[in-house]
Coordinates of C-alpha atoms in Angstrom, one line a residue:
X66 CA -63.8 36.9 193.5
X67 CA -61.9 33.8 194.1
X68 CA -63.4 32.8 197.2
X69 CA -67.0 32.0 196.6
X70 CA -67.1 28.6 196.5
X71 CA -65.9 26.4 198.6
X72 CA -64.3 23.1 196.7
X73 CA -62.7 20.0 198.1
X74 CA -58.6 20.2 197.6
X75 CA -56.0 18.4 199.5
X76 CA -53.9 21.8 199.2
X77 CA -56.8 24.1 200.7
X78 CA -55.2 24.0 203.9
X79 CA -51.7 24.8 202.9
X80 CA -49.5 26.9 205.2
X81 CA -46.2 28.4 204.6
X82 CA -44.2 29.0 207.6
X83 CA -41.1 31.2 207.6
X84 CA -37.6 29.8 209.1
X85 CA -36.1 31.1 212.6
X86 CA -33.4 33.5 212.6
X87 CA -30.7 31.1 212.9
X88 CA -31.8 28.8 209.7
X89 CA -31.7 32.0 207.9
X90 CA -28.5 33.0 205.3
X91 CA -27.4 36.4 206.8
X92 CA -25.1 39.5 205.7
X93 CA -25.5 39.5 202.3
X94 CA -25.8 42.2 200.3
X95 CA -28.2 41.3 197.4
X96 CA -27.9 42.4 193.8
X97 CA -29.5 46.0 192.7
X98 CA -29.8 45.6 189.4
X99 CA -32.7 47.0 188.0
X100 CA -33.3 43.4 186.0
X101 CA -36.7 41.4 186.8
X102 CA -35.4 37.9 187.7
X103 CA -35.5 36.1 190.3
X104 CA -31.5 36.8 191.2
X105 CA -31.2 33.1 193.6
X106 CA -31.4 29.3 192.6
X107 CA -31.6 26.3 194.9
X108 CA -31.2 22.6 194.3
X109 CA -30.8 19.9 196.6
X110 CA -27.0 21.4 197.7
X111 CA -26.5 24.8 197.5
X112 CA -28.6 27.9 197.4
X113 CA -26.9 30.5 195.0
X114 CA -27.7 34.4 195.2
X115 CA -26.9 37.0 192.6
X116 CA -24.7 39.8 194.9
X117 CA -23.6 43.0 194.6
X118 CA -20.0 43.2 193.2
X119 CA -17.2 46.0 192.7
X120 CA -15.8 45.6 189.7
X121 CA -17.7 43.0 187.7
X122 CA -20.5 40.3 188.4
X123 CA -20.3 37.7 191.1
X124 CA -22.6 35.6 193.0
X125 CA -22.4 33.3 196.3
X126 CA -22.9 29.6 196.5
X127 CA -23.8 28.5 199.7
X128 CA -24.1 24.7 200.7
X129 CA -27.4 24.1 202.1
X130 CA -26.6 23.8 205.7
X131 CA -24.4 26.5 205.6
X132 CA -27.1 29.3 207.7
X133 CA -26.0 32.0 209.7
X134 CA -24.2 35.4 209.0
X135 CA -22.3 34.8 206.0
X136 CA -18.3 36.2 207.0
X137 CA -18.2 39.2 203.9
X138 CA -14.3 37.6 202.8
X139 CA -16.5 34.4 201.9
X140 CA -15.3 33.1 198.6
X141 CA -17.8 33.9 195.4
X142 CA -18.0 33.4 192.4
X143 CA -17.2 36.2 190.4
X144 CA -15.9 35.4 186.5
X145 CA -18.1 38.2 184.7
X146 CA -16.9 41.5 183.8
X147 CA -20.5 42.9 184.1
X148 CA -23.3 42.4 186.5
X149 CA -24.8 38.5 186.6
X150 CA -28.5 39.4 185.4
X151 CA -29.7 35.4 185.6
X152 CA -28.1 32.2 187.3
X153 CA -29.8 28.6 186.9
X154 CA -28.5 25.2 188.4
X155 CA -28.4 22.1 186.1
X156 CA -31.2 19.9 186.5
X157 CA -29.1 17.1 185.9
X158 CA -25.4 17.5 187.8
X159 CA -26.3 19.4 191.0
X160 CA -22.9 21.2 191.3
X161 CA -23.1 22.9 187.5
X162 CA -24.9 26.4 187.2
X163 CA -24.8 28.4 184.3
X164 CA -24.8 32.9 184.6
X165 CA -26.0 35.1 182.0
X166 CA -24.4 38.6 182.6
X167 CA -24.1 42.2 181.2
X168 CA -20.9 41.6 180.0
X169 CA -22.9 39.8 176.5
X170 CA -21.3 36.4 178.2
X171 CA -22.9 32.7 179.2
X172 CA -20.4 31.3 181.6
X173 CA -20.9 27.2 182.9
X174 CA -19.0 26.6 186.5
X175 CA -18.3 23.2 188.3
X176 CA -18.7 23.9 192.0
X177 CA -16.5 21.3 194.2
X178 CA -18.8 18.7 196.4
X179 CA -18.8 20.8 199.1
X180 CA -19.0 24.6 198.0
X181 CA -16.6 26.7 197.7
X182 CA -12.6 26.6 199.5
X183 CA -11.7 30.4 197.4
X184 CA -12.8 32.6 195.2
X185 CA -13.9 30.7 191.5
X186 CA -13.1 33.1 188.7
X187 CA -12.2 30.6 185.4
X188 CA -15.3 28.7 184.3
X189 CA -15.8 25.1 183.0
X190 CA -16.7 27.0 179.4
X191 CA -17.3 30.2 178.3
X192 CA -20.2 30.7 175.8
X193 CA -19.8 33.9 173.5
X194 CA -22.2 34.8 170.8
X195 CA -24.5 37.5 172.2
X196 CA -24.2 41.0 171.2
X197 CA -26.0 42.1 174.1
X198 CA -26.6 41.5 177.8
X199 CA -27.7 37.8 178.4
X200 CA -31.1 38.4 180.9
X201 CA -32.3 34.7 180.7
X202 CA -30.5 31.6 181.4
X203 CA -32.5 28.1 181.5
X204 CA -31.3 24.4 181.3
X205 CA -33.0 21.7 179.0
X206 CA -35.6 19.6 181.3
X207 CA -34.4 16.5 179.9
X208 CA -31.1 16.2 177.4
X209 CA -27.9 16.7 179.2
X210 CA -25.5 19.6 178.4
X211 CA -28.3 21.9 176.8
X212 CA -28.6 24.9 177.7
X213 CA -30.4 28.4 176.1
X214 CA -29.5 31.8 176.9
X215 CA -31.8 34.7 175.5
X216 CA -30.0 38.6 175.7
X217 CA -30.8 42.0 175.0
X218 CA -30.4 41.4 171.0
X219 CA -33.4 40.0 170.9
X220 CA -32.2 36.8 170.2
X221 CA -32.3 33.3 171.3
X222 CA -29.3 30.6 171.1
X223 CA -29.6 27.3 172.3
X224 CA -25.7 25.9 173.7
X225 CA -24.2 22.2 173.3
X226 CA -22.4 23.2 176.5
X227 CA -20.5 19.7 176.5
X228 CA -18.7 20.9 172.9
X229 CA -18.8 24.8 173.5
X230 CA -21.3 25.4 170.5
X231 CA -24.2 27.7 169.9
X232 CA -26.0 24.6 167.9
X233 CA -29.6 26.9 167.2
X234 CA -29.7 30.7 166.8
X235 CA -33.4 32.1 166.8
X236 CA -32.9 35.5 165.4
X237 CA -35.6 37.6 163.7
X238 CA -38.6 36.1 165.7
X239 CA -38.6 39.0 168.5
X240 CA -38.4 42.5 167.5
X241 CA -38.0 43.6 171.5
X242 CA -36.9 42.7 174.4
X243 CA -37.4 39.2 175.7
X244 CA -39.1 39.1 179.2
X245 CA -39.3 35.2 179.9
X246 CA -38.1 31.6 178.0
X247 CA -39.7 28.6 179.3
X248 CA -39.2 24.8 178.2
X249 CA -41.7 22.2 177.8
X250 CA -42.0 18.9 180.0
X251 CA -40.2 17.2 177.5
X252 CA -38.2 19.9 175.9
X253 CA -39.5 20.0 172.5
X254 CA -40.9 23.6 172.5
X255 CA -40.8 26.7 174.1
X256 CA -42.7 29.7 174.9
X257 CA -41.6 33.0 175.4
X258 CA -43.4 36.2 176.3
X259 CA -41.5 39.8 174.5
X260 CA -42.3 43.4 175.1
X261 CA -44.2 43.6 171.7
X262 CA -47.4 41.8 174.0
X263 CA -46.8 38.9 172.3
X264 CA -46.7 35.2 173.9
X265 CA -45.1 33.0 171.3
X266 CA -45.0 29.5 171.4
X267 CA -41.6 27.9 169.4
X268 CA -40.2 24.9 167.9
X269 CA -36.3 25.5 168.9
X270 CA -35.0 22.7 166.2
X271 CA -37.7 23.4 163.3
X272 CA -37.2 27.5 164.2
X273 CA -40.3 28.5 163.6
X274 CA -43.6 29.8 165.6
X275 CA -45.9 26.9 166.1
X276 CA -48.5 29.6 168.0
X277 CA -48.6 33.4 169.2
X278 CA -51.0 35.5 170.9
X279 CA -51.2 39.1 170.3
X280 CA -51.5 41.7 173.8
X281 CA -51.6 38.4 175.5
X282 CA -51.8 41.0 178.4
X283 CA -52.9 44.8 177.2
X284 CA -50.6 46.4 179.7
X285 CA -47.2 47.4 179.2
X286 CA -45.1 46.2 182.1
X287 CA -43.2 43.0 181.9
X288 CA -45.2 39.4 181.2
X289 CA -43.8 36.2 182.3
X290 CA -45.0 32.5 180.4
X291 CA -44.6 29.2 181.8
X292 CA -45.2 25.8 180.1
X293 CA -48.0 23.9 182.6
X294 CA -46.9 19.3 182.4
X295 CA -50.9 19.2 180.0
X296 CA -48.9 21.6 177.7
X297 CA -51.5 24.6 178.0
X298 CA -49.3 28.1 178.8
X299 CA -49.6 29.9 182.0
X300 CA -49.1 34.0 181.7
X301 CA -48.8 36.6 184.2
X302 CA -49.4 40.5 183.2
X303 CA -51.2 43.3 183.5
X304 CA -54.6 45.1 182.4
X305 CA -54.6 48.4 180.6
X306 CA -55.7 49.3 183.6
X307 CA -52.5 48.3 185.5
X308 CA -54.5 45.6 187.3
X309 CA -52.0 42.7 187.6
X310 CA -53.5 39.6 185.2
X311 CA -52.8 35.4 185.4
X312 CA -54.4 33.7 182.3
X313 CA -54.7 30.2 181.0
X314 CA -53.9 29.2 177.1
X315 CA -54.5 26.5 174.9
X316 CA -51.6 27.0 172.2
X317 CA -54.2 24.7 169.7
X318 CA -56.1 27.7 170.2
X319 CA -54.7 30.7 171.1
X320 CA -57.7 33.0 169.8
X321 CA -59.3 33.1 173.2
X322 CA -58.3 32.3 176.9
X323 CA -59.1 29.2 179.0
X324 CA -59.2 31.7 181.9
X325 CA -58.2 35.1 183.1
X326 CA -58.3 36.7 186.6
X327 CA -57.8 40.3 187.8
X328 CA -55.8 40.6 191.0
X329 CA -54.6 43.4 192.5
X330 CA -53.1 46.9 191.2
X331 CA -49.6 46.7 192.4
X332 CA -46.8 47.4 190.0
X333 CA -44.6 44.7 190.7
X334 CA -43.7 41.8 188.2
X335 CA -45.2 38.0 189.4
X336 CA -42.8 35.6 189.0
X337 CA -44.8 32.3 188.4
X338 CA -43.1 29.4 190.1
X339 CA -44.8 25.8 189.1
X340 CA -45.2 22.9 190.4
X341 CA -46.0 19.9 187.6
X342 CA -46.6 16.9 190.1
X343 CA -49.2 19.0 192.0
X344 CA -50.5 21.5 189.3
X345 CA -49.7 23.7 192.1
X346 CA -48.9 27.7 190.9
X347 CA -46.7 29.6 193.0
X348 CA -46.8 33.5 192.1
X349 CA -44.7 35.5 194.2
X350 CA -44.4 39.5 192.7
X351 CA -41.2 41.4 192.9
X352 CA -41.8 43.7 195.4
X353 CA -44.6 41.9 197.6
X354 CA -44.6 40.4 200.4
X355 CA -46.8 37.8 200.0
X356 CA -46.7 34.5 197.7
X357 CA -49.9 33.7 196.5
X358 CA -51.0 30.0 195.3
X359 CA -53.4 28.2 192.5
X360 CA -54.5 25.1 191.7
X361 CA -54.8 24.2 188.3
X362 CA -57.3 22.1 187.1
X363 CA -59.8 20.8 184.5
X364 CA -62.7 21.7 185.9
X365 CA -64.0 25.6 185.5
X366 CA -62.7 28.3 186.7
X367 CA -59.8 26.1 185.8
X368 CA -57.2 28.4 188.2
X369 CA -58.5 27.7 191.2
X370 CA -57.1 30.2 194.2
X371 CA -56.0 28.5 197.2
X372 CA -54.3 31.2 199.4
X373 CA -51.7 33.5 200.2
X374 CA -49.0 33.9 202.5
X375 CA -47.8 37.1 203.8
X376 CA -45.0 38.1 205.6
X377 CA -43.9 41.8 206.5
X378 CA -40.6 42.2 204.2
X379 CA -40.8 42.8 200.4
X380 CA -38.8 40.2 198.5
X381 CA -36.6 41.1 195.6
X382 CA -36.1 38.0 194.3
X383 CA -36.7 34.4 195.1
X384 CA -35.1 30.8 195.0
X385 CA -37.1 27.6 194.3
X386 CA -36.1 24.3 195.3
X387 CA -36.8 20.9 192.9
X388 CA -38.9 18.7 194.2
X389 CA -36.7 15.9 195.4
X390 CA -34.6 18.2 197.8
X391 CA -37.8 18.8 199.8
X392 CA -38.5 17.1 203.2
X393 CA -41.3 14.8 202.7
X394 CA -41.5 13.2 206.2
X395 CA -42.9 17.1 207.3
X396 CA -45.8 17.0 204.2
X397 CA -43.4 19.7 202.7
X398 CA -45.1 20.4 199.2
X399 CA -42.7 23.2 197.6
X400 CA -39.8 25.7 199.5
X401 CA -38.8 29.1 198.9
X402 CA -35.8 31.2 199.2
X403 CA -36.5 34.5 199.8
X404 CA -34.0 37.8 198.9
X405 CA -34.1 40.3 201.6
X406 CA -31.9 43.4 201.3
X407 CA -29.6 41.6 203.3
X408 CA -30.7 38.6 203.7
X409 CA -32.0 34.6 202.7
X410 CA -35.3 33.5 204.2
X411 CA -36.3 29.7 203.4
X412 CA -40.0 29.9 203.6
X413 CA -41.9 26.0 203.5
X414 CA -45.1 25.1 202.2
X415 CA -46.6 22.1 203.8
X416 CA -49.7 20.2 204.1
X417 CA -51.4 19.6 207.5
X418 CA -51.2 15.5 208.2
X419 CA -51.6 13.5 211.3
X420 CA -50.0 10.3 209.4
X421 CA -46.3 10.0 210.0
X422 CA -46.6 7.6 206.9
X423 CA -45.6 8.2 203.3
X424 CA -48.3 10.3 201.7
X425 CA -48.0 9.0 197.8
X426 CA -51.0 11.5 197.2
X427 CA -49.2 14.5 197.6
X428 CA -45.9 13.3 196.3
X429 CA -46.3 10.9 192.7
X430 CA -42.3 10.0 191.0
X431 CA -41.1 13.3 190.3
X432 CA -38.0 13.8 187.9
X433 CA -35.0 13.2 188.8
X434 CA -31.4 13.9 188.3
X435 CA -30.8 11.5 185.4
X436 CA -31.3 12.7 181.9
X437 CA -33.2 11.0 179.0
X438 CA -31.2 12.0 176.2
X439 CA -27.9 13.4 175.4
X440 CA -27.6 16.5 173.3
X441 CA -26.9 14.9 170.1
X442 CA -29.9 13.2 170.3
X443 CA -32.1 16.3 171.0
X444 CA -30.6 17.8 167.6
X445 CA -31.6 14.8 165.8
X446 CA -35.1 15.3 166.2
X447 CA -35.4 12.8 169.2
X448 CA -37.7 13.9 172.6
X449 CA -37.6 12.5 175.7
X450 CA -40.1 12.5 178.8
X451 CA -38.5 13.1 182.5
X452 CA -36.7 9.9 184.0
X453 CA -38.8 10.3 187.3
X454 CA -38.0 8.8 190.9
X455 CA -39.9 7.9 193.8
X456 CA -39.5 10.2 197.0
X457 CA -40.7 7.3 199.1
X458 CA -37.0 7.0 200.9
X459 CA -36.5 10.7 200.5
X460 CA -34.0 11.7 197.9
X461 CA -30.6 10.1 198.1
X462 CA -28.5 12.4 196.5
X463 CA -26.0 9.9 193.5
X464 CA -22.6 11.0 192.4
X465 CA -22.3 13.6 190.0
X466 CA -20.0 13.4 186.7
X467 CA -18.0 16.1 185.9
X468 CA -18.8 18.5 183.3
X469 CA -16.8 17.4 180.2
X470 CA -16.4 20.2 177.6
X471 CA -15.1 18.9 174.6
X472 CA -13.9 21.9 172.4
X473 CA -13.4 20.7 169.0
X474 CA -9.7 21.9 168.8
X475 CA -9.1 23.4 165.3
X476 CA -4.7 23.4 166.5
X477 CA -5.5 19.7 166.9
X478 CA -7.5 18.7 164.0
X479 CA -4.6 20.8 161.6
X480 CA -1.9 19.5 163.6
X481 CA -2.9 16.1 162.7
X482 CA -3.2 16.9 159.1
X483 CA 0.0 18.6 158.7
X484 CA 1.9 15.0 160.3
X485 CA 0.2 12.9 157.7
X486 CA 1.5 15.2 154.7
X487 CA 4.7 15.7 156.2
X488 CA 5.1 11.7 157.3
X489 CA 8.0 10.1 156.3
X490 CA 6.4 8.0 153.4
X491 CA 8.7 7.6 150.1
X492 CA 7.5 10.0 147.7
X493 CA 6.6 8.8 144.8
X494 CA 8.0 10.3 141.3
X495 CA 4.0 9.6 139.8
X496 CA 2.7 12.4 141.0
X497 CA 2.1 15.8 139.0
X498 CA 3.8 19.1 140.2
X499 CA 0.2 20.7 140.2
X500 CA -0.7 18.4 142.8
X501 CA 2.7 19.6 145.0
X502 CA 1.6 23.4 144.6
X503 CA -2.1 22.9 145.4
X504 CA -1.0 20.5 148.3
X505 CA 1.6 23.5 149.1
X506 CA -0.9 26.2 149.0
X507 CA -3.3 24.0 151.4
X508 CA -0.4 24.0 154.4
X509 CA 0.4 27.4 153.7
X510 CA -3.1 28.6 154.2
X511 CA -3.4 26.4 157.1
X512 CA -0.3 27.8 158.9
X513 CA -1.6 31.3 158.1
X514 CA -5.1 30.5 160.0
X515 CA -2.8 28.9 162.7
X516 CA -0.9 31.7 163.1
X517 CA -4.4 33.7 163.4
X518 CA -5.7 31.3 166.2
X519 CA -2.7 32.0 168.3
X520 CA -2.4 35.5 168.2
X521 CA -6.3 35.7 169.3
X522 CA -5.5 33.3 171.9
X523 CA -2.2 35.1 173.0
X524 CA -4.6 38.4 173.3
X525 CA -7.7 36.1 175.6
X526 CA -5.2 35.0 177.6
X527 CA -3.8 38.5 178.7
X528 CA -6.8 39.6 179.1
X529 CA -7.5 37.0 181.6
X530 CA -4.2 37.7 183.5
X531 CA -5.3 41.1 183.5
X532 CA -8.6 40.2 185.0
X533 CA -7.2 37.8 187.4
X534 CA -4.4 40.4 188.5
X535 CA -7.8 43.0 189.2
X536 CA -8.8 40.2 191.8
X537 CA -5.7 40.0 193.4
X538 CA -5.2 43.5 194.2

């Protein structure tokens, strides 16, 4: 049904070309968990893959260039007691990535400049406040050090990662399990797409439902939502006949569709992958072997299919790499990692052009690594657009800060207060004894929830010797 017409597009001619053998990431044994992500993430540096781990949750970060079989001793990164279920690079310091994990935990890692020396087991911060797995792990697009995490409680928090803090808590807004989180361009909303059919979208700091769309998809298998840079919502789903769905929303007007298409009846979840300088859709279904693309555009049938690439393997999961660590001397429009049983595949998309030249059509400023805001800012009600960069040069890679967390250290803060009441000042004879015993009761009360902090960090800590004694043997 999608090929009747024949319309003018500089992506009609597309072709994705799998790499050789030897540019390939072999020997690794790719997670099983029965959890419909995408289990790898890619940025300009390092590809990282979700693995299969005795003992806990671990995944591998390879530097780019790093191809080949992968030596089974090679380091990993392996902090979580449970399997990882979702991993997701910072958009703004190329060597952070956050993991959301059975284990209920959000853990934030710093991986050195050039990828791992040994094995990384104690995280940059540890984020606890889930009370059940945490599926869904995804960066803010423009604030630095935000991050939201969305678990198995149905709930949503949203992370100042630079102070340790769960800042917003969506509870009571999804009464099942949460199958996809998506941010904005700008970060000011969300959408989300839940078991009970429903596509929601949310305003994180207001926390409340700006929109929502009942049996979005009539099917009962898993739906994903993605925000499109016009702000309409993209869905993938099925039928209730089983027949795998892609529609087009206006969240002004959710009543009715921009546009729905009926694929194919296979059972495996698409996993929508979007490109927001090209309004290029990437849909690549756990379980295929193909990746199928769209163009999305403002003229009827608005979702325009462009074509599909097939190779023999089925992929369990897939990477996608950010626009300004593509190669745009080769017309490369958009690159894909893809998870073999036991292997990495880079696939590339690229469009056919004789010109060796610059081709500013097919690659307008895309954002870049530098943020608009800083979380504070966000919280405050402020939004910011994408700092965007010009690929003209190709991307030069800038120097990335180190990921500060500033805990707000309750020893510290009481520590500080007991030395001013204890100073050596004269005391003076003016002041009432019921001022002495309240002032009294205050430090004692303080030492006592001193005395509580320690012991719970006495007990974290030999835990973690526990844990790390595990790794050793």
């Amino acid at each position: 049904m999608f090929r009747r017409v024949v319309r003018q597009s500089k992506f009609r001619h597309v072709f994705g070309q799998a790499a050789k053998n030897d540019q390939c990431y072999d020997d690794i044994r790719v997670s099983r968990v029965t959890w419909d992500s995408s289990f790898c993430a890619v940025n300009p540096k390092f590809v990282a893959i979700i693995v299969e781990a005795s003992g806990g949750g671990a995944f591998l970060v390879l530097p780019l260039h790093k191809t080949g079989r992968i030596d089974k001793s090679y380091p990993m990164v392996s902090g979580h007691t449970g399997p990882v279920l979702d991993i997701d690079w910072c958009p703004h310091n190329d060597q952070v990535i956050a993991s959301g994990s059975e284990d209920c935990t959000v853990m934030v890692w710093q991986i050195p400049e050039n990828g791992l020396t040994g094995p990384m087991s104690a995280p940059v911060v540890i984020l606890e406040g889930h009370s059940k797995r945490v599926g869904i792990v995804t960066w803010h697009p423009t604030a630095r050090s935000l991050l939201l995490s969305a678990g198995g409680d149905n709930v949503i928090i949203i992370w100042n990662v630079g102070t340790g803090e769960a800042v917003i808590t969506l509870e009571d807004m999804h009464p099942d399990v949460i199958y996809s989180v998506c941010w904005n361009r700008n970060g000011s909303l969300i959408c989300t797409a839940c078991k009970d059919k429903k596509v929601r979208v949310i305003d994180p700091r207001k926390e409340e439902i700006v929109a929502e769309k009942d049996k979005a998809h009539e099917g009962a298998r898993p739906m994903r939502a993605i925000f499109l840079a016009d702000g309409n919502v993209f869905t993938t789903g099925f039928s209730r006949m089983s027949e795998r769905q892609l529609a087009l929303w206006n969240p002004q007007n959710m009543e009715e569709p921009i546009s729905v298409h009926e694929m194919d009846t296979s059972n495996g979840v698409l996993l929508p992958f979007y490109d927001p300088d090209t309004n290029v859709v990437y849909l690549c279904g756990k379980g295929d072997s193909s990746i199928r693309y769209f163009e999305i555009t403002d003229e009827t049938p608005f979702v325009h299919y462009l074509n599909t690439f097939s190779t023999k393997e089925p992929q369990r999961g897939m990477g996608y790499m950010p626009k300004r660590g593509l190669d745009v001397n080769k017309c490369e429009i958009a690159r894909f990692y893809k998870l073999h049983e036991r292997k990495c595949e880079p696939i590339t998309m690229t469009v056919p052009r004789k010109s060796d030249l610059f081709q500013d059509d097919l690659y307008p400023d895309t954002a870049g690594p530098d943020c608009a805001l800083e979380a504070e800012e966000w919280f405050e009600g402020k939004n910011g657009d994408p700092v965007l960069i010009s690929l003209k040069h190709g991307y030069v890679p800038g120097k990335n800060r180190d990921l500060k967390v500033v805990k707000k250290n309750i020893l510290e803060n009481k520590l500080s207060k007991n030395t001013e009441n204890t100073s050596p000042a004269p005391l003076k004879l003016t002041t009432s004894p019921d001022k002495h015993e309240a002032k009294l009761d205050e430090i004692l009360k303080e030492i006592k929830s001193l005395r509580a902090l320690v012991s719970s960090q006495e007990k974290r800590i030999s835990k973690l010797e526990e844990q790390m004694a595990k790794i050793a043997n």
